[in-house]
GROMACS .gro file of C-alpha atoms in nm:
model
  335
    1MET     CA    1   0.000   0.000   0.000
    2GLY     CA    2   0.140   0.341  -0.098
    3GLY     CA    3   0.154   0.624   0.157
    4VAL     CA    4   0.126   0.411   0.470
    5GLY     CA    5   0.455   0.548   0.606
    6LYS     CA    6   0.698   0.267   0.526
    7THR     CA    7   0.988   0.486   0.415
    8THR     CA    8   0.935   0.730   0.704
    9ILE     CA    9   0.959   0.445   0.956
   10LEU     CA   10   1.268   0.317   0.778
   11LYS     CA   11   1.433   0.661   0.795
   12HIS     CA   12   1.383   0.664   1.172
   13ILE     CA   13   1.533   0.314   1.196
   14HIS     CA   14   1.825   0.423   0.978
   15ASN     CA   15   1.895   0.732   1.191
   16ASP     CA   16   1.865   0.539   1.518
   17LEU     CA   17   2.110   0.275   1.391
   18LEU     CA   18   2.360   0.546   1.299
   19LYS     CA   19   2.331   0.700   1.647
   20GLN     CA   20   2.361   0.368   1.832
   21GLN     CA   21   2.670   0.263   1.634
   22ARG     CA   22   2.593  -0.105   1.694
   23PHE     CA   23   2.685  -0.183   1.334
   24GLU     CA   24   2.996  -0.090   1.142
   25ARG     CA   25   2.794   0.011   0.838
   26VAL     CA   26   2.431   0.107   0.766
   27ILE     CA   27   2.365   0.082   0.392
   28TRP     CA   28   2.054   0.239   0.234
   29VAL     CA   29   1.948   0.146  -0.120
   30THR     CA   30   1.625   0.256  -0.291
   31ILE     CA   31   1.482  -0.001  -0.533
   32SER     CA   32   1.288   0.140  -0.830
   33LYS     CA   33   0.976  -0.014  -0.982
   34GLU     CA   34   1.176  -0.128  -1.286
   35PHE     CA   35   1.415  -0.353  -1.089
   36ASN     CA   36   1.766  -0.362  -1.235
   37VAL     CA   37   2.022  -0.596  -1.077
   38MET     CA   38   2.326  -0.403  -1.198
   39LYS     CA   39   2.193  -0.069  -1.068
   40VAL     CA   40   2.129  -0.222  -0.723
   41GLN     CA   41   2.480  -0.369  -0.729
   42ASP     CA   42   2.624  -0.026  -0.821
   43ASP     CA   43   2.425   0.146  -0.543
   44ILE     CA   44   2.544  -0.099  -0.275
   45ALA     CA   45   2.905  -0.077  -0.395
   46GLY     CA   46   2.877   0.304  -0.392
   47ALA     CA   47   2.744   0.298  -0.035
   48LEU     CA   48   3.041   0.082   0.066
   49LYS     CA   49   3.267   0.353  -0.084
   50LEU     CA   50   3.475   0.093  -0.264
   51LYS     CA   51   3.419   0.221  -0.617
   52GLU     CA   52   3.789   0.198  -0.710
   53ASP     CA   53   3.769  -0.184  -0.681
   54TRP     CA   54   3.428  -0.208  -0.841
   55PRO     CA   55   3.378  -0.307  -1.209
   56ARG     CA   56   3.130  -0.062  -1.362
   57GLU     CA   57   3.065  -0.300  -1.650
   58GLY     CA   58   3.083  -0.675  -1.695
   59ASP     CA   59   2.892  -0.991  -1.623
   60LYS     CA   60   2.623  -0.976  -1.350
   61LEU     CA   61   2.741  -1.305  -1.198
   62ARG     CA   62   3.101  -1.183  -1.170
   63ARG     CA   63   2.985  -0.854  -1.019
   64ALA     CA   64   2.763  -1.046  -0.774
   65ALA     CA   65   3.061  -1.255  -0.659
   66ILE     CA   66   3.273  -0.941  -0.608
   67LEU     CA   67   2.993  -0.763  -0.421
   68SER     CA   68   2.936  -1.066  -0.198
   69GLU     CA   69   3.303  -1.060  -0.095
   70MET     CA   70   3.284  -0.684  -0.035
   71LEU     CA   71   2.986  -0.727   0.198
   72LYS     CA   72   3.147  -1.020   0.381
   73ASN     CA   73   3.453  -0.803   0.444
   74ALA     CA   74   3.242  -0.497   0.540
   75GLY     CA   75   3.199  -0.620   0.895
   76LYS     CA   76   2.875  -0.623   1.090
   77HIS     CA   77   2.624  -0.422   0.883
   78VAL     CA   78   2.257  -0.349   0.814
   79LEU     CA   79   2.137  -0.341   0.454
   80ILE     CA   80   1.819  -0.136   0.402
   81LEU     CA   81   1.624  -0.193   0.080
   82ASP     CA   82   1.349   0.066   0.037
   83ASN     CA   83   1.054   0.029  -0.202
   84VAL     CA   84   1.096  -0.333  -0.315
   85TRP     CA   85   0.834  -0.416  -0.579
   86ASP     CA   86   0.898  -0.788  -0.616
   87LYS     CA   87   1.089  -1.074  -0.459
   88VAL     CA   88   1.461  -1.004  -0.469
   89SER     CA   89   1.710  -1.286  -0.524
   90LEU     CA   90   1.988  -1.205  -0.278
   91GLU     CA   91   2.220  -1.447  -0.454
   92GLU     CA   92   2.164  -1.283  -0.795
   93VAL     CA   93   2.250  -0.939  -0.655
   94GLY     CA   94   2.541  -1.066  -0.448
   95ILE     CA   95   2.400  -1.013  -0.099
   96PRO     CA   96   2.513  -1.278   0.154
   97GLU     CA   97   2.227  -1.433   0.351
   98PRO     CA   98   2.195  -1.243   0.682
   99SER     CA   99   2.244  -1.477   0.977
  100GLY     CA  100   2.319  -1.486   1.347
  101SER     CA  101   2.673  -1.602   1.276
  102ASN     CA  102   2.771  -1.303   1.061
  103GLY     CA  103   2.571  -1.054   1.269
  104CYS     CA  104   2.432  -0.885   0.959
  105LYS     CA  105   2.073  -0.771   0.914
  106MET     CA  106   1.849  -0.673   0.624
  107VAL     CA  107   1.542  -0.447   0.638
  108LEU     CA  108   1.306  -0.374   0.348
  109THR     CA  109   0.984  -0.195   0.258
  110THR     CA  110   0.737  -0.297  -0.012
  111ARG     CA  111   0.385  -0.223  -0.135
  112SER     CA  112   0.344  -0.581  -0.257
  113GLU     CA  113   0.126  -0.816  -0.055
  114HIS     CA  114   0.304  -1.126  -0.184
  115VAL     CA  115   0.645  -0.980  -0.093
  116CYS     CA  116   0.511  -0.906   0.256
  117LYS     CA  117   0.393  -1.265   0.292
  118TYR     CA  118   0.720  -1.394   0.149
  119MET     CA  119   0.920  -1.188   0.400
  120GLY     CA  120   0.668  -1.225   0.683
  121CYS     CA  121   0.612  -0.856   0.756
  122LYS     CA  122   0.350  -0.583   0.717
  123VAL     CA  123   0.300  -0.218   0.819
  124LYS     CA  124  -0.047  -0.131   0.946
  125PRO     CA  125  -0.222   0.206   0.891
  126LEU     CA  126  -0.244   0.450   1.182
  127SER     CA  127  -0.517   0.414   1.442
  128GLU     CA  128  -0.794   0.678   1.442
  129GLU     CA  129  -0.631   0.852   1.738
  130GLU     CA  130  -0.284   0.854   1.577
  131ALA     CA  131  -0.430   0.974   1.247
  132LEU     CA  132  -0.613   1.262   1.418
  133ILE     CA  133  -0.299   1.373   1.606
  134LEU     CA  134  -0.096   1.376   1.283
  135PHE     CA  135  -0.369   1.568   1.096
  136LEU     CA  136  -0.401   1.830   1.371
  137ASN     CA  137  -0.024   1.881   1.378
  138LYS     CA  138  -0.031   1.966   1.007
  139VAL     CA  139  -0.354   2.163   0.972
  140GLY     CA  140  -0.272   2.453   1.207
  141PRO     CA  141  -0.360   2.567   1.564
  142ASN     CA  142  -0.651   2.793   1.467
  143ILE     CA  143  -0.837   2.493   1.324
  144VAL     CA  144  -0.765   2.278   1.629
  145GLN     CA  145  -0.938   2.537   1.849
  146SER     CA  146  -1.254   2.559   1.636
  147PRO     CA  147  -1.547   2.362   1.786
  148THR     CA  148  -1.761   2.416   1.473
  149ILE     CA  149  -1.501   2.251   1.247
  150MET     CA  150  -1.379   1.963   1.465
  151PRO     CA  151  -1.672   1.721   1.405
  152THR     CA  152  -1.633   1.751   1.027
  153LEU     CA  153  -1.253   1.746   1.053
  154LYS     CA  154  -1.265   1.408   1.231
  155LEU     CA  155  -1.476   1.266   0.948
  156VAL     CA  156  -1.227   1.404   0.693
  157VAL     CA  157  -0.946   1.228   0.884
  158ARG     CA  158  -1.143   0.903   0.873
  159GLU     CA  159  -1.164   0.931   0.494
  160CYS     CA  160  -0.781   0.934   0.487
  161ALA     CA  161  -0.791   0.567   0.596
  162GLY     CA  162  -0.501   0.597   0.841
  163LEU     CA  163  -0.242   0.656   0.565
  164PRO     CA  164   0.020   0.909   0.683
  165LEU     CA  165   0.093   1.043   0.332
  166THR     CA  166  -0.275   1.101   0.258
  167ILE     CA  167  -0.326   1.259   0.601
  168VAL     CA  168  -0.045   1.514   0.563
  169VAL     CA  169  -0.140   1.595   0.201
  170VAL     CA  170  -0.509   1.653   0.280
  171ALA     CA  171  -0.417   1.845   0.598
  172GLY     CA  172  -0.173   2.061   0.398
  173THR     CA  173  -0.452   2.139   0.152
  174MET     CA  174  -0.693   2.241   0.429
  175LYS     CA  175  -0.435   2.425   0.641
  176GLY     CA  176  -0.566   2.756   0.776
  177GLU     CA  177  -0.917   2.702   0.634
  178ASP     CA  178  -1.162   2.825   0.898
  179ASN     CA  179  -1.490   2.809   0.705
  180PRO     CA  180  -1.705   2.513   0.827
  181HIS     CA  181  -1.891   2.498   0.494
  182ILE     CA  182  -1.567   2.446   0.302
  183TRP     CA  183  -1.476   2.163   0.540
  184LYS     CA  184  -1.816   1.999   0.480
  185ASN     CA  185  -1.767   2.036   0.105
  186ALA     CA  186  -1.419   1.879   0.133
  187LEU     CA  187  -1.566   1.583   0.322
  188GLY     CA  188  -1.833   1.531   0.057
  189GLU     CA  189  -1.575   1.561  -0.221
  190LEU     CA  190  -1.345   1.301  -0.064
  191LYS     CA  191  -1.632   1.056  -0.019
  192GLU     CA  192  -1.745   1.106  -0.378
  193ARG     CA  193  -1.394   1.055  -0.517
  194ILE     CA  194  -1.334   0.734  -0.323
  195GLY     CA  195  -1.679   0.600  -0.410
  196LYS     CA  196  -1.605   0.622  -0.783
  197VAL     CA  197  -1.303   0.387  -0.780
  198GLU     CA  198  -1.220   0.033  -0.673
  199GLY     CA  199  -0.903  -0.095  -0.514
  200VAL     CA  200  -0.673   0.040  -0.242
  201GLU     CA  201  -0.416   0.196  -0.479
  202ALA     CA  202  -0.686   0.375  -0.682
  203GLU     CA  203  -0.835   0.515  -0.359
  204VAL     CA  204  -0.492   0.646  -0.251
  205ILE     CA  205  -0.450   0.822  -0.587
  206GLU     CA  206  -0.795   0.984  -0.560
  207ARG     CA  207  -0.720   1.114  -0.209
  208LEU     CA  208  -0.394   1.265  -0.332
  209LYS     CA  209  -0.567   1.417  -0.637
  210PHE     CA  210  -0.785   1.608  -0.392
  211SER     CA  211  -0.482   1.823  -0.305
  212PHE     CA  212  -0.378   1.872  -0.668
  213ASP     CA  213  -0.729   1.978  -0.774
  214HIS     CA  214  -0.740   2.232  -0.491
  215LEU     CA  215  -0.431   2.415  -0.617
  216LYS     CA  216  -0.579   2.749  -0.721
  217ASP     CA  217  -0.276   2.847  -0.929
  218LYS     CA  218  -0.275   2.690  -1.277
  219GLN     CA  219   0.098   2.762  -1.302
  220ALA     CA  220   0.158   2.558  -0.988
  221LYS     CA  221  -0.030   2.264  -1.141
  222HIS     CA  222   0.183   2.272  -1.456
  223CYS     CA  223   0.502   2.301  -1.250
  224PHE     CA  224   0.401   2.009  -1.028
  225LEU     CA  225   0.317   1.778  -1.319
  226TYR     CA  226   0.646   1.866  -1.486
  227CYS     CA  227   0.827   1.689  -1.202
  228THR     CA  228   0.708   1.354  -1.340
  229VAL     CA  229   0.970   1.379  -1.618
  230TYR     CA  230   1.233   1.298  -1.355
  231PRO     CA  231   1.290   0.934  -1.255
  232GLU     CA  232   1.126   0.780  -0.951
  233ASP     CA  233   1.303   0.875  -0.625
  234PHE     CA  234   1.517   1.131  -0.812
  235GLU     CA  235   1.664   1.418  -0.610
  236ILE     CA  236   1.585   1.722  -0.827
  237GLU     CA  237   1.815   2.019  -0.779
  238MET     CA  238   1.595   2.316  -0.690
  239ASP     CA  239   1.773   2.572  -0.909
  240GLU     CA  240   1.772   2.336  -1.208
  241LEU     CA  241   1.400   2.268  -1.168
  242ILE     CA  242   1.308   2.636  -1.159
  243GLU     CA  243   1.524   2.702  -1.467
  244CYS     CA  244   1.336   2.423  -1.647
  245TRP     CA  245   1.002   2.575  -1.547
  246ILE     CA  246   1.112   2.910  -1.688
  247GLU     CA  247   1.237   2.756  -2.014
  248GLU     CA  248   0.912   2.560  -2.054
  249GLY     CA  249   0.711   2.881  -2.019
  250PHE     CA  250   0.533   2.779  -1.699
  251ILE     CA  251   0.643   3.103  -1.533
  252ASP     CA  252   0.532   3.423  -1.706
  253ASP     CA  253   0.795   3.658  -1.843
  254MET     CA  254   0.872   3.926  -1.582
  255GLY     CA  255   1.100   4.226  -1.552
  256THR     CA  256   1.414   4.031  -1.459
  257ARG     CA  257   1.531   3.670  -1.446
  258GLN     CA  258   1.560   3.696  -1.069
  259GLU     CA  259   1.192   3.792  -1.041
  260MET     CA  260   1.104   3.480  -1.240
  261LYS     CA  261   1.322   3.269  -1.011
  262ASP     CA  262   1.150   3.425  -0.708
  263LYS     CA  263   0.815   3.327  -0.858
  264GLY     CA  264   0.946   2.973  -0.904
  265LEU     CA  265   1.049   2.959  -0.539
  266THR     CA  266   0.701   3.081  -0.438
  267ILE     CA  267   0.543   2.799  -0.641
  268LEU     CA  268   0.779   2.546  -0.483
  269LYS     CA  269   0.683   2.669  -0.136
  270LYS     CA  270   0.313   2.624  -0.220
  271LEU     CA  271   0.370   2.269  -0.344
  272GLU     CA  272   0.576   2.189  -0.032
  273ASP     CA  273   0.306   2.336   0.196
  274ASN     CA  274   0.052   2.107   0.027
  275CYS     CA  275   0.295   1.816   0.089
  276LEU     CA  276   0.303   1.735  -0.283
  277LEU     CA  277   0.681   1.785  -0.294
  278GLU     CA  278   0.942   1.725  -0.024
  279ASN     CA  279   1.227   1.967   0.042
  280ILE     CA  280   1.554   1.781   0.105
  281THR     CA  281   1.931   1.837   0.095
  282ASN     CA  282   2.144   1.602  -0.113
  283VAL     CA  283   2.483   1.456  -0.015
  284PHE     CA  284   2.656   1.761  -0.167
  285GLY     CA  285   2.460   2.000   0.056
  286GLN     CA  286   2.248   2.130  -0.234
  287PRO     CA  287   1.877   2.208  -0.181
  288CYS     CA  288   1.669   1.955  -0.371
  289ILE     CA  289   1.310   1.848  -0.426
  290LYS     CA  290   1.181   1.493  -0.412
  291MET     CA  291   0.842   1.351  -0.508
  292HIS     CA  292   0.699   1.060  -0.308
  293ASP     CA  293   0.643   0.761  -0.535
  294ALA     CA  294   0.270   0.748  -0.452
  295VAL     CA  295   0.239   1.121  -0.533
  296ARG     CA  296   0.427   1.055  -0.859
  297ASP     CA  297   0.180   0.776  -0.943
  298MET     CA  298  -0.102   1.027  -0.891
  299ALA     CA  299   0.068   1.286  -1.112
  300LEU     CA  300   0.132   1.028  -1.386
  301SER     CA  301  -0.235   0.927  -1.376
  302ILE     CA  302  -0.322   1.292  -1.450
  303THR     CA  303  -0.066   1.336  -1.728
  304SER     CA  304  -0.176   1.010  -1.891
  305MET     CA  305  -0.524   1.158  -1.941
  306ASN     CA  306  -0.397   1.487  -2.084
  307PRO     CA  307  -0.034   1.430  -2.185
  308ARG     CA  308   0.204   1.720  -2.234
  309TYR     CA  309   0.501   1.483  -2.235
  310ILE     CA  310   0.552   1.116  -2.306
  311VAL     CA  311   0.733   0.973  -2.005
  312GLN     CA  312   0.901   0.637  -2.050
  313ALA     CA  313   1.059   0.483  -1.741
  314GLY     CA  314   1.294   0.191  -1.707
  315LEU     CA  315   1.545   0.271  -1.986
  316GLN     CA  316   1.830   0.289  -1.731
  317LEU     CA  317   1.999   0.593  -1.882
  318THR     CA  318   2.344   0.660  -1.743
  319GLU     CA  319   2.408   0.946  -1.502
  320GLY     CA  320   2.582   1.137  -1.778
  321ASN     CA  321   2.272   1.125  -1.996
  322GLY     CA  322   2.058   1.264  -1.714
  323VAL     CA  323   1.701   1.354  -1.800
  324GLN     CA  324   1.668   1.391  -2.175
  325ILE     CA  325   1.404   1.644  -2.274
  326LEU     CA  326   1.341   1.659  -2.647
  327ARG     CA  327   1.138   1.978  -2.644
  328LYS     CA  328   1.112   1.994  -3.023
  329TYR     CA  329   0.892   1.685  -3.019
  330GLY     CA  330   0.741   1.728  -2.673
  331LEU     CA  331   0.904   1.398  -2.575
  332CYS     CA  332   1.062   1.326  -2.238
  333ILE     CA  333   1.249   1.007  -2.157
  334THR     CA  334   1.362   0.930  -1.803
  335PRO     CA  335   1.585   0.654  -1.666
   0.00000   0.00000   0.00000
């Protein structure tokens, strides 16, 4: 299930492990929907910081054998695999079987029910009380103190089905709204949206679309959807993204380039406030934007109905190729 809070929990585990220093290494690898053995091997080798001994090309089996030796020599470690879409053959990748004797551990997250059963684990949605606390933390103190809004607000929270991502996105959309009639309308809208679709994933997408549809700024909508041209889990440099928005014509021509950049930053802030984009800092200390994979699924569902770009994932473009945008043909290809 998307948006239940798997990655957030894993981040807390990762940070706690780093603080406790019980393991010599804590390795984090994000697995994309289009699983690629060689990319996972490269990511683990990169995390081990042993790139000088690592063959960038070559046979997968040979690379798996080398990686297995690297991990065996890495000491006591935890390997975190985030966003696993299918069963992963540890042997094929080159990951030694974690055991009590080697003291190594492996943690993973997945949306897939059969992977959960295979691995014997599952994350449950929040309880009603936990969901309400999270919603109130995001929606603002003036709303919390309003007795005329609270009964409707609790029903809105219930429609979020205990999913942390949905809760923070809907709360971000309603933040500061003190009109009880608008809250009642939001409740009715959420119920109507969910009633039109079948399946858990489709319901998640409809809840997230609620926030997108409530963006009053058409420019902000175009800018948000543009982010789908980047690969899943991609850390988008903030300055680069705003420059792309300007070049695409999403930001109106203004007196100076700096004014246009300021407008871009204002749009970014709005999208962050609505929890549609996440503000992060990459390993180089640069401010970046990241889109949650469930939010990206929602955005792709919108662009598929009214495409401005053709987005093709899974081509495994190299880092040097980056994101290729063939503006002449309106075609975008992502790794």
